[in-house]
Every structure is written in C-alpha cells, then in structure tokens.
XYZ file of C-alpha atoms in Angstrom:
682
model
C -53.646 -8.728 87.430
C -50.018 -7.955 86.553
C -49.283 -11.591 85.686
C -52.316 -11.630 83.377
C -51.098 -8.510 81.562
C -47.627 -10.069 81.194
C -49.115 -13.286 79.797
C -51.433 -11.718 77.221
C -49.133 -8.855 76.201
C -46.136 -11.070 75.468
C -48.345 -13.688 73.805
C -49.907 -11.059 71.539
C -46.464 -9.622 70.791
C -45.243 -13.122 69.828
C -48.192 -13.521 67.452
C -47.589 -10.126 65.841
C -43.839 -10.639 65.404
C -44.423 -14.096 63.921
C -47.022 -12.716 61.515
C -44.676 -9.944 60.384
C -41.877 -12.497 59.851
C -44.172 -14.738 57.776
C -45.265 -11.775 55.667
C -41.626 -11.060 54.886
C -40.987 -14.704 53.973
C -43.702 -14.456 51.300
C -41.661 -11.756 49.541
C -39.375 -13.343 46.972
C -36.776 -10.562 47.221
C -33.613 -11.914 48.842
C -30.899 -9.789 50.457
C -28.719 -9.965 53.519
C -30.559 -7.173 55.405
C -33.965 -8.754 54.648
C -32.789 -12.201 55.792
C -31.338 -10.723 58.980
C -34.582 -8.805 59.529
C -36.702 -11.970 59.233
C -34.360 -13.831 61.582
C -34.558 -11.021 64.145
C -38.359 -11.007 63.923
C -38.413 -14.778 64.421
C -36.105 -14.672 67.462
C -38.156 -11.871 68.993
C -41.311 -13.928 68.480
C -39.719 -16.952 70.186
C -38.492 -14.808 73.081
C -41.869 -13.158 73.706
C -43.568 -16.577 73.460
C -41.095 -17.981 76.022
C -41.799 -15.090 78.424
C -45.544 -15.676 78.095
C -45.384 -19.468 78.377
C -42.405 -20.215 80.609
C -41.567 -16.993 82.460
C -38.863 -14.345 82.328
C -36.552 -16.124 84.815
C -36.283 -19.406 82.961
C -32.955 -20.357 81.369
C -34.562 -20.803 77.939
C -36.083 -17.321 78.102
C -32.769 -15.754 79.081
C -30.938 -17.467 76.212
C -33.697 -16.483 73.780
C -33.419 -12.833 74.847
C -29.646 -12.809 74.247
C -30.157 -14.409 70.834
C -32.800 -11.787 70.060
C -30.276 -9.022 70.813
C -27.635 -10.687 68.642
C -30.133 -11.058 65.770
C -31.118 -7.390 65.831
C -27.443 -6.352 65.993
C -26.795 -8.531 62.952
C -29.667 -6.824 61.118
C -28.251 -3.372 61.916
C -24.775 -4.439 60.794
C -26.203 -5.813 57.535
C -27.835 -2.444 56.813
C -24.613 -0.661 57.656
C -22.550 -2.835 55.291
C -24.900 -2.412 52.319
C -22.988 0.681 51.295
C -19.639 -0.176 49.588
C -17.935 2.815 51.184
C -18.880 1.565 54.634
C -17.349 -1.890 54.174
C -13.931 -0.553 55.066
C -15.175 0.621 58.468
C -13.741 -2.262 60.466
C -13.943 -0.189 63.625
C -17.741 -0.256 63.486
C -17.735 -3.999 62.908
C -15.493 -4.374 65.946
C -17.954 -2.453 68.084
C -20.807 -4.690 66.978
C -18.640 -7.712 67.727
C -17.841 -6.484 71.239
C -21.502 -5.865 72.086
C -22.418 -9.272 70.632
C -19.611 -10.875 72.661
C -21.026 -9.343 75.843
C -24.394 -10.911 74.948
C -22.682 -14.285 74.423
C -20.956 -13.933 77.803
C -24.424 -13.364 79.267
C -25.573 -16.688 77.779
C -22.558 -18.415 79.287
C -23.296 -16.923 82.701
C -26.912 -18.047 82.435
C -25.730 -21.612 81.775
C -23.213 -21.342 84.630
C -25.880 -20.086 87.005
C -27.981 -23.161 86.269
C -25.121 -25.501 87.257
C -23.735 -23.891 90.421
C -25.133 -23.777 93.931
C -24.672 -21.719 97.038
C -23.620 -18.064 97.227
C -22.205 -18.042 93.690
C -25.744 -17.961 92.262
C -26.409 -14.450 93.590
C -23.037 -13.132 92.395
C -23.494 -14.567 88.906
C -27.056 -13.212 88.758
C -25.842 -9.700 89.613
C -23.105 -9.844 86.971
C -25.565 -11.205 84.402
C -27.998 -8.340 85.005
C -25.151 -5.866 84.707
C -24.093 -7.406 81.393
C -27.657 -7.120 80.074
C -27.629 -3.443 81.009
C -24.373 -3.042 79.076
C -25.835 -4.803 76.039
C -28.876 -2.525 76.089
C -26.726 0.576 76.494
C -24.249 -0.456 73.778
C -27.122 -1.302 71.430
C -28.629 2.133 71.961
C -25.308 3.725 71.057
C -25.138 1.631 67.880
C -28.711 2.601 66.991
C -27.741 6.255 67.267
C -24.634 5.576 65.170
C -26.717 3.886 62.470
C -29.041 6.885 62.257
C -26.197 9.420 62.287
C -24.278 7.872 59.364
C -27.284 7.672 57.077
C -27.343 10.404 54.428
C -29.773 13.182 55.490
C -31.940 12.629 52.422
C -32.451 8.948 53.286
C -33.191 9.211 57.011
C -36.953 9.045 56.514
C -36.572 5.437 55.373
C -34.826 4.329 58.567
C -36.232 6.682 61.193
C -39.139 4.349 62.143
C -36.946 1.237 62.356
C -34.366 3.067 64.454
C -37.106 4.419 66.733
C -38.593 0.948 67.225
C -35.248 -0.621 68.122
C -34.407 2.258 70.443
C -37.744 1.795 72.238
C -37.084 -1.967 72.652
C -33.646 -1.498 74.196
C -34.765 1.455 76.313
C -37.429 -0.826 77.813
C -34.755 -3.474 78.495
C -32.447 -0.909 80.089
C -35.169 0.446 82.389
C -36.184 -3.059 83.505
C -32.667 -4.269 84.280
C -31.596 -0.997 85.882
C -34.523 -1.175 88.274
C -33.767 -4.844 88.954
C -30.084 -4.150 89.645
C -30.859 -1.248 92.005
C -33.758 -2.853 93.900
C -32.547 -6.482 93.908
C -36.013 -7.697 92.844
C -37.790 -8.227 89.519
C -40.325 -5.391 88.984
C -43.411 -7.083 87.533
C -45.016 -3.787 86.501
C -42.029 -2.889 84.317
C -42.086 -6.372 82.759
C -45.742 -5.823 81.889
C -44.952 -2.416 80.431
C -42.206 -3.924 78.289
C -44.732 -6.396 76.863
C -47.058 -3.556 75.864
C -44.087 -1.725 74.320
C -43.235 -4.789 72.228
C -46.819 -4.826 70.897
C -46.490 -1.177 69.850
C -43.153 -1.824 68.127
C -44.573 -4.311 65.590
C -46.692 -1.890 63.469
C -43.829 0.613 63.492
C -41.465 -2.031 62.091
C -44.087 -3.069 59.517
C -44.398 0.494 58.199
C -40.636 0.943 58.193
C -39.930 -2.202 56.188
C -42.611 -1.396 53.591
C -41.061 2.029 52.961
C -37.823 0.314 51.912
C -35.863 3.601 51.601
C -32.383 4.004 50.104
C -30.111 3.866 53.172
C -26.863 5.291 51.844
C -24.304 5.292 54.621
C -21.121 7.225 55.309
C -19.129 6.098 58.296
C -17.601 9.029 60.173
C -14.142 8.825 61.735
C -15.362 10.972 64.594
C -18.230 8.580 65.304
C -15.836 5.649 65.031
C -13.415 7.227 67.506
C -16.239 7.965 69.931
C -17.650 4.472 69.507
C -14.259 2.908 70.154
C -13.935 5.051 73.255
C -17.328 3.858 74.443
C -16.406 0.242 73.786
C -13.186 0.728 75.724
C -15.151 2.137 78.654
C -17.589 -0.793 78.487
C -14.713 -3.284 78.444
C -13.096 -1.419 81.331
C -16.365 -1.566 83.290
C -16.793 -5.295 82.601
C -13.223 -6.063 83.620
C -13.638 -3.936 86.740
C -16.854 -5.713 87.737
C -15.330 -9.142 87.157
C -12.178 -8.214 89.066
C -14.160 -6.790 91.988
C -16.306 -9.941 92.099
C -13.207 -12.146 92.057
C -11.557 -10.108 94.815
C -14.740 -10.316 96.907
C -14.931 -14.088 96.420
C -11.285 -14.880 97.186
C -10.010 -11.834 99.115
C -11.309 -12.786 102.506
C -10.951 -10.033 105.150
C -8.831 -7.906 102.773
C -11.407 -7.942 99.995
C -12.607 -4.381 100.602
C -9.083 -3.004 100.668
C -8.156 -4.937 97.532
C -11.246 -3.692 95.700
C -10.477 -0.079 96.591
C -6.850 -0.391 95.532
C -7.804 -2.028 92.222
C -10.445 0.598 91.337
C -8.188 3.504 92.278
C -5.101 2.091 90.558
C -6.877 1.074 87.350
C -8.659 4.452 87.084
C -5.422 6.377 87.672
C -3.568 4.274 85.097
C -6.337 4.709 82.517
C -6.447 8.476 82.999
C -2.655 8.684 82.727
C -2.692 6.774 79.450
C -5.556 8.789 77.956
C -3.962 12.124 78.896
C -0.704 11.290 77.110
C -0.421 13.002 73.679
C 1.848 10.208 72.490
C -0.723 7.536 73.345
C -3.485 9.539 71.650
C -1.384 10.003 68.531
C -0.505 6.296 68.470
C -4.158 5.293 68.822
C -5.194 7.595 65.990
C -2.437 6.265 63.750
C -3.405 2.674 64.508
C -7.074 3.430 63.889
C -6.329 5.132 60.558
C -3.914 2.371 59.536
C -5.971 -0.692 60.410
C -9.618 0.398 60.419
C -9.911 2.679 57.383
C -8.924 2.452 53.754
C -7.453 5.987 53.798
C -5.201 7.527 56.413
C -6.937 10.916 56.420
C -10.486 12.155 56.703
C -9.972 14.707 53.948
C -13.081 16.734 54.698
C -12.153 17.125 58.359
C -8.503 17.857 57.529
C -9.386 20.523 54.973
C -11.920 22.144 57.292
C -9.343 22.353 60.078
C -6.701 23.616 57.632
C -8.835 26.476 56.303
C -10.075 27.430 59.772
C -6.499 27.685 61.022
C -5.426 29.824 58.066
C -8.403 32.147 58.297
C -8.538 32.526 62.092
C -9.957 36.055 62.561
C -10.213 38.403 65.493
C -7.874 40.209 67.795
C -5.161 38.196 69.459
C -4.863 35.796 66.522
C -1.366 34.708 65.548
C 0.259 36.366 62.512
C -0.536 34.859 59.127
C 2.905 33.313 58.625
C 2.696 31.517 61.967
C -0.835 30.302 61.172
C 0.427 28.951 57.852
C 3.134 26.926 59.606
C 0.665 25.553 62.154
C -1.928 24.658 59.517
C 0.559 22.621 57.469
C 2.088 21.023 60.582
C -1.330 19.926 61.866
C -1.868 17.868 58.719
C 0.747 15.328 59.849
C 0.419 16.035 63.597
C 3.891 17.567 63.537
C 4.881 19.153 66.825
C 6.628 22.207 65.332
C 7.418 24.009 62.104
C 9.665 26.700 60.626
C 8.832 28.944 57.675
C 11.527 29.627 55.091
C 10.709 32.658 52.933
C 11.897 32.864 49.311
C 13.455 36.081 48.102
C 16.241 36.992 45.715
C 16.798 33.384 44.714
C 17.489 32.361 48.320
C 15.543 31.199 51.360
C 15.473 33.247 54.537
C 14.181 32.502 57.998
C 10.561 33.411 58.610
C 8.012 32.706 61.313
C 8.327 29.714 63.654
C 5.685 27.669 65.466
C 6.825 25.727 68.541
C 10.260 25.441 66.949
C 13.057 24.930 69.462
C 15.637 23.430 67.109
C 18.649 25.243 65.596
C 17.856 28.426 63.643
C 21.003 29.752 61.939
C 21.293 33.365 60.923
C 21.264 32.407 57.230
C 19.587 29.371 55.742
C 22.176 29.062 52.936
C 19.264 27.901 50.878
C 20.090 28.986 47.332
C 20.593 25.354 46.157
C 17.536 24.315 48.177
C 15.442 27.107 46.631
C 16.500 26.057 43.124
C 15.723 22.397 43.831
C 12.272 23.115 45.315
C 11.396 25.566 42.538
C 12.267 23.074 39.807
C 10.229 20.085 40.908
C 8.168 21.173 43.896
C 9.026 17.883 45.592
C 8.536 17.237 49.299
C 11.830 16.232 50.909
C 11.819 13.554 53.613
C 14.920 14.227 55.696
C 15.123 10.749 57.228
C 15.595 9.329 53.727
C 18.503 11.730 53.195
C 20.030 10.785 56.549
C 19.845 7.106 55.577
C 21.661 7.868 52.319
C 18.831 6.680 50.056
C 18.195 10.017 48.296
C 19.424 11.272 44.947
C 22.725 13.219 44.997
C 21.036 16.404 43.747
C 18.512 16.243 46.578
C 21.197 15.575 49.163
C 23.337 18.469 47.890
C 20.398 20.888 48.029
C 19.576 20.441 51.743
C 21.702 22.500 54.184
C 23.726 20.491 56.672
C 22.132 22.149 59.709
C 18.760 20.642 58.753
C 20.242 17.158 58.580
C 21.970 17.684 61.933
C 18.715 18.687 63.637
C 16.971 15.513 64.899
C 13.624 17.311 65.142
C 13.640 18.236 61.426
C 11.392 15.760 59.614
C 10.319 17.022 56.169
C 10.480 20.079 53.883
C 7.233 21.144 52.195
C 7.621 23.630 49.289
C 5.109 26.474 48.971
C 4.532 26.904 45.244
C 2.088 29.417 43.772
C 1.586 29.652 39.988
C 4.857 27.757 39.386
C 6.739 30.249 41.574
C 8.407 29.286 44.838
C 7.009 31.452 47.636
C 8.801 29.647 50.446
C 9.038 26.327 52.254
C 8.047 24.880 55.614
C 10.415 22.744 57.662
C 8.189 20.358 59.623
C 9.108 19.007 63.023
C 8.890 15.331 63.851
C 5.408 14.113 64.974
C 4.936 12.367 68.353
C 4.702 8.975 66.609
C 7.717 8.749 64.333
C 6.880 7.263 60.944
C 7.753 7.519 57.275
C 5.769 9.597 54.810
C 3.559 7.645 52.404
C 1.754 8.603 49.206
C -1.236 10.060 51.094
C 1.076 12.303 53.121
C 2.823 13.529 49.972
C -0.440 14.256 48.144
C -2.101 16.055 51.031
C 1.020 18.043 51.958
C 1.505 19.080 48.329
C -2.059 20.437 48.100
C -1.823 22.086 51.522
C 1.472 23.699 50.519
C -0.074 25.185 47.394
C -3.028 26.555 49.342
C -0.731 28.027 52.001
C 1.423 29.531 49.240
C -1.627 31.255 47.766
C -2.412 32.806 51.164
C 1.180 33.965 51.540
C 1.315 35.331 47.984
C -1.966 37.173 48.506
C -0.658 38.712 51.721
C 2.471 39.912 49.896
C 0.310 41.323 47.097
C -1.758 43.232 49.660
C 1.411 44.644 51.204
C 2.714 45.696 47.785
C -0.639 47.256 46.975
C -0.608 49.168 50.256
C 2.891 50.475 49.449
C 1.736 51.459 45.963
C -1.249 53.261 47.432
C 1.003 55.167 49.812
C 3.208 56.216 46.895
C 0.126 57.141 44.899
C -1.177 59.232 47.781
C 2.178 60.977 48.027
C 2.222 61.616 44.277
C -1.302 62.968 44.367
C -0.451 65.222 47.297
C 2.640 66.392 45.461
C 0.589 67.132 42.333
C -1.795 69.258 44.405
C 1.149 71.107 45.885
C 2.585 71.739 42.428
C -0.710 73.243 41.371
C -0.716 75.585 44.369
C 2.949 76.416 43.817
C 2.117 77.395 40.246
C -0.494 79.821 41.535
C 1.954 81.250 44.091
C 4.618 81.666 41.413
C 2.135 83.530 39.243
C 1.263 85.825 42.159
C 4.908 86.483 43.092
C 5.798 87.077 39.439
C 3.126 89.757 39.269
C 4.457 91.349 42.477
C 7.999 91.387 41.081
C 6.830 92.922 37.805
C 4.888 95.675 39.579
C 7.762 96.351 41.994
C 9.844 97.726 39.119
C 7.256 100.445 38.506
C 5.868 101.115 41.997
C 8.824 100.437 44.294
C 8.780 104.043 45.535
C 5.119 103.908 46.522
C 4.796 103.309 50.318
C 1.329 101.772 49.917
C 2.632 99.341 47.325
C 5.542 98.360 49.555
C 3.150 97.677 52.428
C 0.891 95.631 50.182
C 3.925 93.776 48.790
C 5.126 92.876 52.299
C 1.658 91.599 53.225
C 1.552 89.556 50.011
C 4.988 88.069 50.700
C 4.012 87.149 54.268
C 0.844 85.497 53.025
C 2.791 83.613 50.345
C 5.320 82.388 52.914
C 2.500 81.166 55.135
C 0.879 79.358 52.242
C 4.196 77.778 51.272
C 4.691 76.492 54.833
C 1.191 75.111 54.707
C 1.996 73.390 51.419
C 5.090 71.791 52.936
C 3.024 70.587 55.873
C 0.444 69.122 53.518
C 3.180 67.361 51.576
C 4.242 65.508 54.728
C 2.395 62.233 55.318
C 2.385 62.914 59.074
C 0.791 66.361 58.882
C -2.287 67.431 56.968
C -1.639 71.179 57.219
C -3.866 73.772 58.749
C -7.154 72.011 59.256
C -9.624 73.508 61.692
C -13.138 72.610 62.664
C -15.705 74.591 60.605
C -17.158 77.545 62.513
C -19.550 80.392 61.765
C -17.629 82.976 59.690
C -18.534 86.030 57.650
C -18.097 85.335 53.959
C -17.498 88.847 52.572
C -14.151 89.498 54.373
C -12.826 86.148 53.127
C -13.873 86.935 49.564
C -12.275 90.393 49.758
C -8.963 88.982 51.027
C -8.793 86.557 48.126
C -9.760 89.154 45.520
C -7.173 91.641 46.801
C -4.475 89.104 46.013
C -5.937 88.377 42.561
C -7.453 91.723 41.600
C -4.201 93.400 40.626
C -3.715 90.968 37.723
C -7.319 90.742 36.514
C -10.488 92.755 37.166
C -12.789 91.132 39.731
C -16.210 92.500 40.728
C -17.562 91.526 44.177
C -21.258 91.999 45.002
C -23.780 90.541 47.406
C -24.644 90.492 51.114
C -22.021 91.913 53.409
C -23.516 90.234 56.493
C -23.673 86.747 54.977
C -22.551 84.061 57.475
C -21.865 80.370 56.913
C -20.176 77.418 58.643
C -16.681 76.962 57.169
C -12.953 76.716 57.806
C -11.603 80.130 56.688
C -8.234 78.846 55.468
C -9.714 75.993 53.466
C -12.455 78.208 52.074
C -9.802 80.662 50.881
C -7.996 77.759 49.246
C -11.123 76.648 47.366
C -11.941 80.210 46.332
C -8.392 80.721 45.092
C -8.644 77.670 42.827
C -12.013 78.684 41.377
C -11.096 82.355 40.871
C -7.815 81.373 39.217
C -9.679 79.036 36.851
C -12.196 81.790 36.060
C -9.411 84.299 35.315
C -7.632 81.816 33.034
C -10.891 81.048 31.210
C -11.803 84.749 30.694
C -10.484 87.223 28.190
C -7.777 89.799 29.164
C -10.256 92.567 29.995
C -13.306 90.472 30.854
C -14.067 90.870 34.594
C -14.801 87.909 36.864
C -17.849 88.323 39.066
C -18.191 87.076 42.636
C -21.664 87.107 44.185
C -22.000 86.504 47.927
C -25.367 85.203 49.065
C -26.766 83.621 52.190
C -24.240 80.831 52.826
C -23.303 80.816 49.118
C -20.468 82.185 47.005
C -20.844 82.234 43.220
C -17.852 82.703 40.883
C -19.033 83.794 37.426
C -17.006 84.243 34.256
C -17.849 84.971 30.617
C -15.165 82.687 29.237
C -15.181 79.824 26.799
C -17.401 77.605 28.972
C -17.590 73.818 29.033
C -19.805 71.173 27.491
C -22.277 69.202 29.595
C -20.393 65.952 28.961
C -17.108 67.513 30.102
C -18.727 68.817 33.298
C -20.296 65.427 33.993
C -17.405 63.112 33.137
C -14.105 65.022 33.298
C -14.319 68.293 35.216
C -13.859 66.863 38.679
C -11.382 64.160 37.691
C -7.814 64.900 38.784
C -5.120 65.401 36.170
C -7.653 66.174 33.420
C -7.415 69.720 32.037
C -8.418 71.654 28.877
C -5.628 74.234 29.379
C -2.116 73.913 28.026
C 0.222 73.105 30.894
C -2.687 72.747 33.333
C -2.660 70.183 36.125
C -6.407 69.545 36.145
C -6.546 69.729 39.933
C -8.137 73.086 40.812
C -11.807 72.122 40.443
C -11.196 68.667 41.908
C -9.450 70.000 45.032
C -11.982 72.823 45.425
C -14.836 70.329 45.542
C -12.920 68.077 47.962
C -12.319 71.039 50.294
C -15.951 72.223 50.148
C -17.305 68.717 50.789
C -14.934 68.312 53.751
C -16.602 71.370 55.323
C -20.060 69.835 54.871
C -20.975 71.824 51.753
C -21.231 71.187 48.035
C -19.970 72.729 44.791
C -22.455 73.268 41.960
C -21.501 74.178 38.407
C -23.465 75.499 35.447
C -21.626 76.059 32.173
C -22.352 76.576 28.500
C -19.868 76.583 25.703
C -19.168 80.111 24.452
C -21.177 81.756 27.254
C -19.182 81.097 30.429
C -19.310 79.197 33.693
C -20.835 79.694 37.130
C -19.363 77.820 40.139
C -21.467 78.066 43.318
C -20.102 77.122 46.725
C -23.049 76.135 48.952
C -22.166 76.013 52.680
C -24.117 75.273 55.809
C -26.065 78.260 57.046
C -25.219 80.047 60.292
C -26.719 82.953 62.264
C -25.800 86.468 61.139
C -23.605 88.481 63.564
C -26.498 90.622 64.796
C -28.645 87.579 65.353
C -25.777 85.811 67.140
C -25.411 88.784 69.509
C -29.121 88.718 70.255
C -29.040 84.984 70.802
C -26.134 85.405 73.199
C-alpha cells in the first residue's frame, strides 16, 4: 500500500510540476527570476518522476534531488538580486554558495558511494544523509532570510512562494532526520513527502500569478547571523568529516582521538568567538568586503540616540553618555570629554579612559582651531608628520604622547564650539576614512546640541532661583513697607502720649509684634527656611480679626461686625498676614475719614471699603498679577500674596468691585465646628 502511494503521489507531482513549468514557458516575459523558476520547476518534475519510476535510493534520483535543491536556491538568489540595493550584499551570495557547495559535495559522495565497496559504503551513506540534512536546514534559513528582507508592503507577493519552499525543505529535513536516527528509510515519510509535493504545486501557481513587487533590503544583522550559521554548518561538516577519518584510520585510539578533536576544536572556537578583538576584526572585514558602506546608518543612529537618552535611575551622567555614544560609532574603547569655556578647553567627563589626564588641557590653540573649521583631527596623521603646521601646533603634546589617543571630534552647536571628545584607539587599529569623518561630524553636532541644551537648562534653573529670590525679596519689601508705616505711626503718637501708661503698654506690644514679624520676614527671605508655616487647624476668626484691627485701627477707622463664635480651618499667622494685606489695601483705597468694614461670617471674612473701586477688566487681568499696582509707589503684591496665602490654607479669595463705589474682598475658608459644638463632640 505504501509503495503504491509513493508511486502515484510522486508521479502526479511530476505531472503537476511539468505542467506548471510548461505554462510558464508559454509566457513571453523573460527575466532571470522567471527563468530560474522554470528551471527549478523542471528539475523538481524530473526528480519526482525519478522517485516514482526508479526509486529514492537510485544514484540518478539522488543526483536529481541535489540539482533540484540547487535550482531552487538559484531561484531565491535571483529574486534577492533583483533589487539594485541588494546587489552589494556579497555576504548573502556567499551563504547561498556555501549551501549549494554542500549540495554539490552530496552529489560527489553519491558518485563515490557507487564506486566503493566494503565498510566505506555505510560511512559514506551516513555522511551523505547528514549533508542532506544540512542542505535542508540551510535552505530553510535562507527562506526565512528572503522573507525577512522583503519590504513589509510587498510580503503578500512572496508569502505563498516562501511557504511552499519551506514546506518542501521541512519535508526533506523530517525524512532525513528520521533516516539518520533510525538507520532505515521510513517509507511512510517518503509517501507523505510525495503528498506534500502535490500540495505545493497549486500554492506555487498562485504565487507566481500574483507577481508582486519584491523590493528587498538586506540587513547587516541578518547577514551577520547568516554568516554565523554558515560558520557553524562548516564547523559541523568539518567535525563530521574529521571524526569519520579518525574512525577509519585511528585504530584502537580512534575514540580517544575523536574526543580530543571535538573538545579541542570546540574550546578553540569558543575562545576565538569570545575575544572582542576577533569580533571587531570580523565586523570590520564584513563591512569592508561585503557591503558598499562601512556603517549601517539606521542601526548606528538608533544606538547613538538610545545611549544619549538613556533614562532611569542609575544611568550615567549626560556628559559620560555623550562620550560613550560618540566612541561607540567607531568602536573606540575609551573617550575623554574636553569642555569649552573662556576660550579654552578644560577636562570633563571620561569613559573608560586610563590614559594621561593633565590638570590643564592647555587647549586655547586647540579650541581656536576646532572652532574655526570644525575639523576632526586624526592624531596618527600628526604623529607621522603628514598634517598641516597649524593643525600640529594646535594639538597639545600630551595628546600626541598618549598612544591610546586616536582622534579629536569637535562638538559644534550653531557655529559655536561646545567642547571636543578625545577618542581612544579601537581594538582593530585603522585609519579614518570619509565615512568615519562624515558620521563623526554629524554625531558630534548632535552630541553638542544635547550638551548645549543641558547647559541651557542649568542656566535657566539658576535664573529661576534668582527670580524666586527676587520675588521673595519683593514680597518682603512690601511687608517691610507696612511695618515701617505702623512703626512711623507709633513714633508719631509717642510724642503726644508718652506719659500714658496704657499707650506705653500698647506700644511695647506693637514693637514686640513688629520684631516677630521682622524675624519671620528674614526667615522667609532665606531659601532654606519658609518662615512660620503651620498646618491649618480649627481657629476662631473674631480674635484674629480683632488683633489685626487693633494694629491698624489707630491710623484709620475700622468697623468689625459679625459672628463672634465663627470657626474655620486656617493657619493663624498666615491668616493674619493675608488680612493685613487686604486691610492695608482697603485703607489706602478709602478716604481719610471713610471707615473700612470687616464682616465675620461662618468661615468667611469680608473686607469692605467705599474707595475708588476697580474695573472688571482690571480685576480679571491685573489685580492678582505681581508687581502691577494702581497706587503711586505701590509694589502690586498685597492682593497677589493674600490670595496665595488663602489658597495654601485650602480656601479662596473672592472680589467684587465697582469703580467709584468700592471693593469687597471675601476670604472663604474651610468650615470647622464651633467651640461649643467641639466640646459636645469631645
């Protein structure tokens, strides 16, 4: 039954592949991918016909299968090389060549197996099966590579073809893996592979009729990974061949020799791959010989920006990240930042720098030279004496004496020199070329913009601190003005009432209060102390109002009315401060004999005057702006600071004013229980 399925399935597959090839020959369009596709279809048809008519173990069938693999690899390579940008990817072509070479070696082993006798037949058969497994595995990797380099918008046109080829080589891999592990040819899997080949034909027919635009872009990362895979495949092939040779000629020491070879070769390979110098050399050779450009600019710029903008706690300082980002462009092992200032260059941050670092750079000539042209200086050229005299005179001697110093990259922002980076020598010593100069120049400008922005932020922070100090000082001056007015009134009244004991007692209390307020002002002026700030608590409003009015009432009539048991949540000292500002403004806005009214309500204090009033636009746009005042010599701070104080206690300050009629300021605080209610609650 199984042999019948193998016969008819492979025969039907041969007919279908031949029909699809003939249908493509009828199309007059000629191109390399189409020709390779027709050839691959024809070889597949011959191979399936040989399996059905001769058998899978015949020499002709084995050669036809290897030729089928080579034909499909050629078709994939033709698709890959349609794109002009992909023609420079010699690394990919090398991978295809290696996999094709393994298939050719399989043909040679098949011919050798037909000519030898004895025990060598079994050894060659095992190696041949292993090589077929490697071809299938390598082909699957190349199929994945072909799909990955296609532009995302064009993948629909190649998805079916890639899926069909992947299914074909997956079937091969499963068959030969089972054969290698069991030592026998599994007929059921051979029959299943025939059915799979039948299913592949309509998928290929649909794929070729779609004829999508397969724009390719070979990735350096994929190339590096593919080269690594090829190296592993070559290593495995060499290992298998060496083990087979040792087994054939080693005699009684064959097992020991095989173990020593596997262990020694694996240890040597791991030692080479773990060496940073070897890795750097391989990358340089790959960039030099396999690609048109040295750098993958997208990958380099992504890494550069990620290094500069590394967030989170524990990240290195910005200056050190700048050095590392520029050094990574050329794989430099270290770097030193030179900061421009005052026409000179000073030492800045260092990254992995273990060379000489003098106390002073002596970089005034160097700063002038870099600022004029923004040129990158290659120190090896200076050491060889091939540089211009001006360039040689600009570089300090200690840089030339340091063997690790490799190049100087200026950091220029808006035609201004921000600094420079002294790069250490990379693991693979080489000279800078035009790509290095271009990329380092752009990276230096970007790093300079980061550094200039950081300096601007620092300057802005300093300016804000000065502005905060000036604002605090302006507030203090406003309060000092009020204290001076109060003390002036006390001094004037002392001339007339100095003999009155009650006046003297009131004067002493006023002086003590003024001294306390002055100390508080000094504390507020300090940037390390915000003055007397307490958490808001439930307080009675009337005693606070009366204390403030006693200090102000001697100079201007003030009428206090309202609830004597009113309670609100406030900081007494800050509430007195806000009340003092508002009452002082009301007195200054009122006529000489016009009283100011204070009305205490439930958690509210209203300050009412019959003065000149304010317009609605002034109240909306200018009243609560600092340093804006309608009074001669006024600071324009009282209303602003009063509202800030009230809002800090969780309240608000409302204002209603009309020109010629007066103004009403209302302090609205958070309500609290009255004293009697608080006692009952307790």
